[in-house]
C-alpha cells in the first residue's frame, strides 16, 4: 500500500490483479465519480485525477503525488496559469489557461482561434472553481448553462449536486427547455427514482420541495419528471444532455396531447372545474404558459407552474386589482401553491385585518436630495478624471426630464458606466439613483456604504425570494415618487465582448409595478476599451455617451379592465423596441466617429 492510502490488507491483492505494484494510478478524459474514487481508496489505491484538452498538449492540472483531493483535478501544472473568468457568487466560472503548452491557434481557422484565445488566454469552455489551496474542481460546460428570462446563469451540474442527496434518487439531470416562442427557458429536472412505488415518489417530491425552500428562486426547477429508464450516456459514461433534452421534449409533447384529450372528454361530459375560480385559473394558465387542465389546487407556483419573480409580480397585480387593496407582505410570503392563492382571495379581508395596520402601511424610506460633502467631493474628482483622462463627450442631455421621475436604460460593458452617466448629468445626478445587485454591490458593509453614498445605489434582490424582491422594488418606486430618476442596466450584467446583449425581462418589473414614467435609452461608447470585465485598472481611452428621445411603456393600452395580465409577448415587444433604440444610438455614435 502507498503511504497516502488507508488500505493495508487488500492493496497488494488488488494491485496484483492489475499487474503488480502500482506506483501511480491516474484518471483523466472524463469526470471521476466520488464513489469510484472512494472505492479505490478502500482497496488501498489513490486515484490521481487530472484535467486537460488537446489544445493544451494536453495537461493543465493534476493532483500532486501524496496530496490528492477527492473530487478535484488538482492545481495547475508547473508553467501553466489557471484563472476562473467571471465567477458567480459560488466562485464558479469559465476556466481559462495560459502557458507554454497552450496552442497558438486552430490551423487555418482564424474565427475559431479568435473565439478561443483572447489576450493570450485560452478559454476552455469548461466551468469550475478553485479552493483556497488552488485545487481546481470541474462543474460542467459553458454550452450547458441555462439562461432563463431572469438573466441569472443556471449551472446544471451545480443544481444536480444540490438536489441529488436523497436515497430515493438514483440519477438526476437538469436541462433547459425553451417555452413556445423562445422568449424564455424553463428549468427541467429528470429524475430516475431508486424504486417505482408511491412512497419513493412522495419522498422525492418532499425532498425537492425542502431543497427549493432553502435555495434562491433561480435555482428552483420549473418542472421535474420521474424517468423509468436509466438516463442516456455518452461514450465517456457521462449523461448525454442533448440526447436527454430531445427525449424530454418529445415526452412533454406527448403528455400534453394526452392531457388535452382527457380535458376534452371531461368538457364533453360536462365535468366542471369548481375547485379553482375561472379568473384565477385562466390567469395562472397564461402566466405559466400551460393548459388549464394541467393546473391543480396542490400545484406549486414555483416547481409546478414555474412562476419567476416577473410572473409572480403580474399575478400580484391581478390579485390586488380583484381585491381593490394592496396585499401585505406577510400574506404574500405564504403563497406557495394554487390553493394558497384561492384561499387568499376567499379570506383576504379577514386575514388582512388580523395582520394589523403595520403590514398595510409602507414606511417611506429617507432619501437625501443632495449627497453628503464627501460624496460631492468624490464626484468632483471623478468629473476631473473623466474630462482629462477619458475626454468625456455627452449628447442628448435635453432629453432628460426635469422635475419628474424617469428611467435611464443604457448599455453595460464596464464598471465605469455608472460613473459615466453620473458625470454626464452633473448636478442633475444628485436626483439620480442606481439599481445595483444586492449580492454584488452590497456584499460587505464597506461596499454597501460606497455604493449607497457615492453612487446613490439602491439594492435589488436578484437571488432571494419574491417578498424580498418586492420590498426592494417598492423602495425603488419610493425614489420615483419623490421625482427622482433611476438608472437601470437592462442587459443585467456587463457584456463580455463589448457588444449589446439581449435585454432581460426582469427590468420590466419596475414598468409593471411602478409608475408610468419616461424611459430614456442611452448608449455609452469607450468604457469597454478603458475597463472591460475582468480588468482591474482602467486605461486611457475616449468615452462618449448619448441620450435618446424618451420612450413610454404602453401599460394602460395593453391592460384590460378586468385585470387580465398582459400577454408576455407584449413585454418582449417593448424590450425589443428599447433594445433597438439603444443599438441605434450606438450606431449613431460610431457613424459620427467615422465621419
PDB file of C-alpha atoms in Angstrom, residues 393-535:
ATOM      1  CA  UNK A 393     -18.256  63.786 -24.530  1.00  0.00           C
ATOM      2  CA  UNK A 394     -22.016  63.937 -23.955  1.00  0.00           C
ATOM      3  CA  UNK A 395     -25.008  64.364 -26.272  1.00  0.00           C
ATOM      4  CA  UNK A 396     -28.773  64.472 -25.746  1.00  0.00           C
ATOM      5  CA  UNK A 397     -28.974  65.964 -22.249  1.00  0.00           C
ATOM      6  CA  UNK A 398     -32.064  67.850 -23.380  1.00  0.00           C
ATOM      7  CA  UNK A 399     -33.951  64.534 -23.280  1.00  0.00           C
ATOM      8  CA  UNK A 400     -33.519  64.199 -19.500  1.00  0.00           C
ATOM      9  CA  UNK A 401     -36.810  65.308 -17.839  1.00  0.00           C
ATOM     10  CA  UNK A 402     -36.780  67.996 -15.163  1.00  0.00           C
ATOM     11  CA  UNK A 403     -38.871  67.881 -12.002  1.00  0.00           C
ATOM     12  CA  UNK A 404     -40.399  64.471 -12.698  1.00  0.00           C
ATOM     13  CA  UNK A 405     -39.332  60.813 -12.388  1.00  0.00           C
ATOM     14  CA  UNK A 406     -37.701  58.923 -15.246  1.00  0.00           C
ATOM     15  CA  UNK A 407     -35.680  55.787 -16.000  1.00  0.00           C
ATOM     16  CA  UNK A 408     -32.376  55.724 -17.919  1.00  0.00           C
ATOM     17  CA  UNK A 409     -31.590  52.470 -19.777  1.00  0.00           C
ATOM     18  CA  UNK A 410     -28.028  52.356 -21.217  1.00  0.00           C
ATOM     19  CA  UNK A 411     -25.869  49.522 -22.488  1.00  0.00           C
ATOM     20  CA  UNK A 412     -23.457  47.988 -19.980  1.00  0.00           C
ATOM     21  CA  UNK A 413     -19.860  46.962 -20.699  1.00  0.00           C
ATOM     22  CA  UNK A 414     -17.842  48.247 -17.736  1.00  0.00           C
ATOM     23  CA  UNK A 415     -17.868  49.308 -14.085  1.00  0.00           C
ATOM     24  CA  UNK A 416     -17.195  52.788 -15.481  1.00  0.00           C
ATOM     25  CA  UNK A 417     -20.705  53.011 -16.958  1.00  0.00           C
ATOM     26  CA  UNK A 418     -22.474  54.188 -13.793  1.00  0.00           C
ATOM     27  CA  UNK A 419     -19.905  56.930 -13.204  1.00  0.00           C
ATOM     28  CA  UNK A 420     -20.155  57.900 -16.877  1.00  0.00           C
ATOM     29  CA  UNK A 421     -23.881  58.593 -16.537  1.00  0.00           C
ATOM     30  CA  UNK A 422     -23.414  60.396 -13.205  1.00  0.00           C
ATOM     31  CA  UNK A 423     -20.619  62.579 -14.603  1.00  0.00           C
ATOM     32  CA  UNK A 424     -22.566  63.375 -17.784  1.00  0.00           C
ATOM     33  CA  UNK A 425     -25.600  64.568 -15.800  1.00  0.00           C
ATOM     34  CA  UNK A 426     -23.539  66.761 -13.465  1.00  0.00           C
ATOM     35  CA  UNK A 427     -25.608  68.196 -10.604  1.00  0.00           C
ATOM     36  CA  UNK A 428     -28.730  66.606 -12.139  1.00  0.00           C
ATOM     37  CA  UNK A 429     -27.287  63.280 -10.967  1.00  0.00           C
ATOM     38  CA  UNK A 430     -27.968  64.321  -7.365  1.00  0.00           C
ATOM     39  CA  UNK A 431     -31.528  63.143  -8.052  1.00  0.00           C
ATOM     40  CA  UNK A 432     -30.475  60.001  -9.946  1.00  0.00           C
ATOM     41  CA  UNK A 433     -30.428  56.627  -8.178  1.00  0.00           C
ATOM     42  CA  UNK A 434     -28.913  53.396  -9.474  1.00  0.00           C
ATOM     43  CA  UNK A 435     -30.366  49.909  -9.077  1.00  0.00           C
ATOM     44  CA  UNK A 436     -27.454  47.679  -8.029  1.00  0.00           C
ATOM     45  CA  UNK A 437     -27.332  43.944  -7.312  1.00  0.00           C
ATOM     46  CA  UNK A 438     -27.523  43.375  -3.563  1.00  0.00           C
ATOM     47  CA  UNK A 439     -25.294  40.273  -3.678  1.00  0.00           C
ATOM     48  CA  UNK A 440     -22.528  42.141  -5.567  1.00  0.00           C
ATOM     49  CA  UNK A 441     -22.521  45.820  -4.558  1.00  0.00           C
ATOM     50  CA  UNK A 442     -23.758  45.286  -1.002  1.00  0.00           C
ATOM     51  CA  UNK A 443     -21.799  42.112  -0.182  1.00  0.00           C
ATOM     52  CA  UNK A 444     -19.871  43.907   2.608  1.00  0.00           C
ATOM     53  CA  UNK A 445     -20.617  46.935   4.767  1.00  0.00           C
ATOM     54  CA  UNK A 446     -17.839  48.930   3.086  1.00  0.00           C
ATOM     55  CA  UNK A 447     -19.097  48.114  -0.412  1.00  0.00           C
ATOM     56  CA  UNK A 448     -22.642  48.954   0.584  1.00  0.00           C
ATOM     57  CA  UNK A 449     -21.571  52.271   2.124  1.00  0.00           C
ATOM     58  CA  UNK A 450     -19.656  53.251  -1.012  1.00  0.00           C
ATOM     59  CA  UNK A 451     -22.461  52.205  -3.366  1.00  0.00           C
ATOM     60  CA  UNK A 452     -25.188  53.990  -1.418  1.00  0.00           C
ATOM     61  CA  UNK A 453     -23.193  57.121  -0.531  1.00  0.00           C
ATOM     62  CA  UNK A 454     -21.140  57.769  -3.650  1.00  0.00           C
ATOM     63  CA  UNK A 455     -23.280  56.179  -6.371  1.00  0.00           C
ATOM     64  CA  UNK A 456     -26.775  56.709  -4.921  1.00  0.00           C
ATOM     65  CA  UNK A 457     -27.243  52.948  -5.294  1.00  0.00           C
ATOM     66  CA  UNK A 458     -30.358  51.069  -4.249  1.00  0.00           C
ATOM     67  CA  UNK A 459     -30.044  47.320  -3.608  1.00  0.00           C
ATOM     68  CA  UNK A 460     -32.182  44.985  -5.690  1.00  0.00           C
ATOM     69  CA  UNK A 461     -32.524  41.338  -4.686  1.00  0.00           C
ATOM     70  CA  UNK A 462     -31.804  39.029  -7.613  1.00  0.00           C
ATOM     71  CA  UNK A 463     -31.205  35.772  -5.752  1.00  0.00           C
ATOM     72  CA  UNK A 464     -33.677  35.845  -2.867  1.00  0.00           C
ATOM     73  CA  UNK A 465     -37.366  35.136  -2.513  1.00  0.00           C
ATOM     74  CA  UNK A 466     -40.159  37.098  -4.109  1.00  0.00           C
ATOM     75  CA  UNK A 467     -41.081  39.009  -0.950  1.00  0.00           C
ATOM     76  CA  UNK A 468     -37.549  40.422  -0.621  1.00  0.00           C
ATOM     77  CA  UNK A 469     -37.529  41.321  -4.306  1.00  0.00           C
ATOM     78  CA  UNK A 470     -40.874  43.095  -3.922  1.00  0.00           C
ATOM     79  CA  UNK A 471     -39.628  45.106  -0.940  1.00  0.00           C
ATOM     80  CA  UNK A 472     -36.645  46.362  -2.968  1.00  0.00           C
ATOM     81  CA  UNK A 473     -38.987  47.153  -5.844  1.00  0.00           C
ATOM     82  CA  UNK A 474     -41.211  49.230  -3.583  1.00  0.00           C
ATOM     83  CA  UNK A 475     -38.168  51.149  -2.326  1.00  0.00           C
ATOM     84  CA  UNK A 476     -37.265  51.979  -5.935  1.00  0.00           C
ATOM     85  CA  UNK A 477     -40.810  53.202  -6.509  1.00  0.00           C
ATOM     86  CA  UNK A 478     -40.489  55.406  -3.422  1.00  0.00           C
ATOM     87  CA  UNK A 479     -37.481  57.037  -5.087  1.00  0.00           C
ATOM     88  CA  UNK A 480     -39.504  57.849  -8.187  1.00  0.00           C
ATOM     89  CA  UNK A 481     -42.412  59.047  -6.053  1.00  0.00           C
ATOM     90  CA  UNK A 482     -40.052  61.824  -4.903  1.00  0.00           C
ATOM     91  CA  UNK A 483     -39.477  62.878  -8.556  1.00  0.00           C
ATOM     92  CA  UNK A 484     -36.068  61.211  -8.768  1.00  0.00           C
ATOM     93  CA  UNK A 485     -34.623  59.304 -11.708  1.00  0.00           C
ATOM     94  CA  UNK A 486     -33.490  55.673 -11.806  1.00  0.00           C
ATOM     95  CA  UNK A 487     -30.541  54.167 -13.672  1.00  0.00           C
ATOM     96  CA  UNK A 488     -31.082  50.564 -14.797  1.00  0.00           C
ATOM     97  CA  UNK A 489     -28.822  48.373 -16.929  1.00  0.00           C
ATOM     98  CA  UNK A 490     -31.317  46.175 -18.832  1.00  0.00           C
ATOM     99  CA  UNK A 491     -28.687  43.669 -20.007  1.00  0.00           C
ATOM    100  CA  UNK A 492     -28.441  42.502 -16.404  1.00  0.00           C
ATOM    101  CA  UNK A 493     -24.642  42.324 -16.342  1.00  0.00           C
ATOM    102  CA  UNK A 494     -21.602  43.654 -18.181  1.00  0.00           C
ATOM    103  CA  UNK A 495     -21.057  42.483 -21.745  1.00  0.00           C
ATOM    104  CA  UNK A 496     -18.032  40.230 -22.212  1.00  0.00           C
ATOM    105  CA  UNK A 497     -17.226  41.379 -25.746  1.00  0.00           C
ATOM    106  CA  UNK A 498     -18.487  44.968 -25.737  1.00  0.00           C
ATOM    107  CA  UNK A 499     -21.476  44.165 -27.932  1.00  0.00           C
ATOM    108  CA  UNK A 500     -25.057  44.850 -26.888  1.00  0.00           C
ATOM    109  CA  UNK A 501     -26.595  41.807 -25.192  1.00  0.00           C
ATOM    110  CA  UNK A 502     -30.313  40.874 -25.122  1.00  0.00           C
ATOM    111  CA  UNK A 503     -32.317  42.882 -22.602  1.00  0.00           C
ATOM    112  CA  UNK A 504     -33.599  40.853 -19.644  1.00  0.00           C
ATOM    113  CA  UNK A 505     -37.348  40.830 -18.931  1.00  0.00           C
ATOM    114  CA  UNK A 506     -36.642  41.382 -15.246  1.00  0.00           C
ATOM    115  CA  UNK A 507     -36.160  45.087 -15.960  1.00  0.00           C
ATOM    116  CA  UNK A 508     -39.869  45.273 -16.734  1.00  0.00           C
ATOM    117  CA  UNK A 509     -40.710  44.720 -13.075  1.00  0.00           C
ATOM    118  CA  UNK A 510     -40.405  48.456 -12.455  1.00  0.00           C
ATOM    119  CA  UNK A 511     -42.515  49.239 -15.500  1.00  0.00           C
ATOM    120  CA  UNK A 512     -45.200  46.764 -14.428  1.00  0.00           C
ATOM    121  CA  UNK A 513     -45.401  47.588 -10.735  1.00  0.00           C
ATOM    122  CA  UNK A 514     -44.126  51.175 -10.668  1.00  0.00           C
ATOM    123  CA  UNK A 515     -45.373  54.484 -12.061  1.00  0.00           C
ATOM    124  CA  UNK A 516     -45.522  55.001 -15.803  1.00  0.00           C
ATOM    125  CA  UNK A 517     -42.514  57.259 -16.407  1.00  0.00           C
ATOM    126  CA  UNK A 518     -40.417  58.294 -19.436  1.00  0.00           C
ATOM    127  CA  UNK A 519     -37.727  55.770 -20.353  1.00  0.00           C
ATOM    128  CA  UNK A 520     -34.526  57.303 -21.709  1.00  0.00           C
ATOM    129  CA  UNK A 521     -32.450  54.985 -23.937  1.00  0.00           C
ATOM    130  CA  UNK A 522     -28.721  55.704 -23.830  1.00  0.00           C
ATOM    131  CA  UNK A 523     -25.508  54.353 -25.302  1.00  0.00           C
ATOM    132  CA  UNK A 524     -22.042  54.502 -23.749  1.00  0.00           C
ATOM    133  CA  UNK A 525     -19.021  54.086 -26.017  1.00  0.00           C
ATOM    134  CA  UNK A 526     -15.412  53.635 -24.926  1.00  0.00           C
ATOM    135  CA  UNK A 527     -15.752  52.263 -21.394  1.00  0.00           C
ATOM    136  CA  UNK A 528     -15.306  48.698 -22.659  1.00  0.00           C
ATOM    137  CA  UNK A 529     -11.879  49.611 -24.038  1.00  0.00           C
ATOM    138  CA  UNK A 530     -10.976  51.536 -20.880  1.00  0.00           C
ATOM    139  CA  UNK A 531     -12.060  48.935 -18.311  1.00  0.00           C
ATOM    140  CA  UNK A 532     -13.599  45.699 -19.655  1.00  0.00           C
ATOM    141  CA  UNK A 533     -14.963  42.965 -17.438  1.00  0.00           C
ATOM    142  CA  UNK A 534     -12.087  41.094 -15.781  1.00  0.00           C
ATOM    143  CA  UNK A 535      -9.663  44.055 -15.831  1.00  0.00           C
TER     144      UNK A 535
END
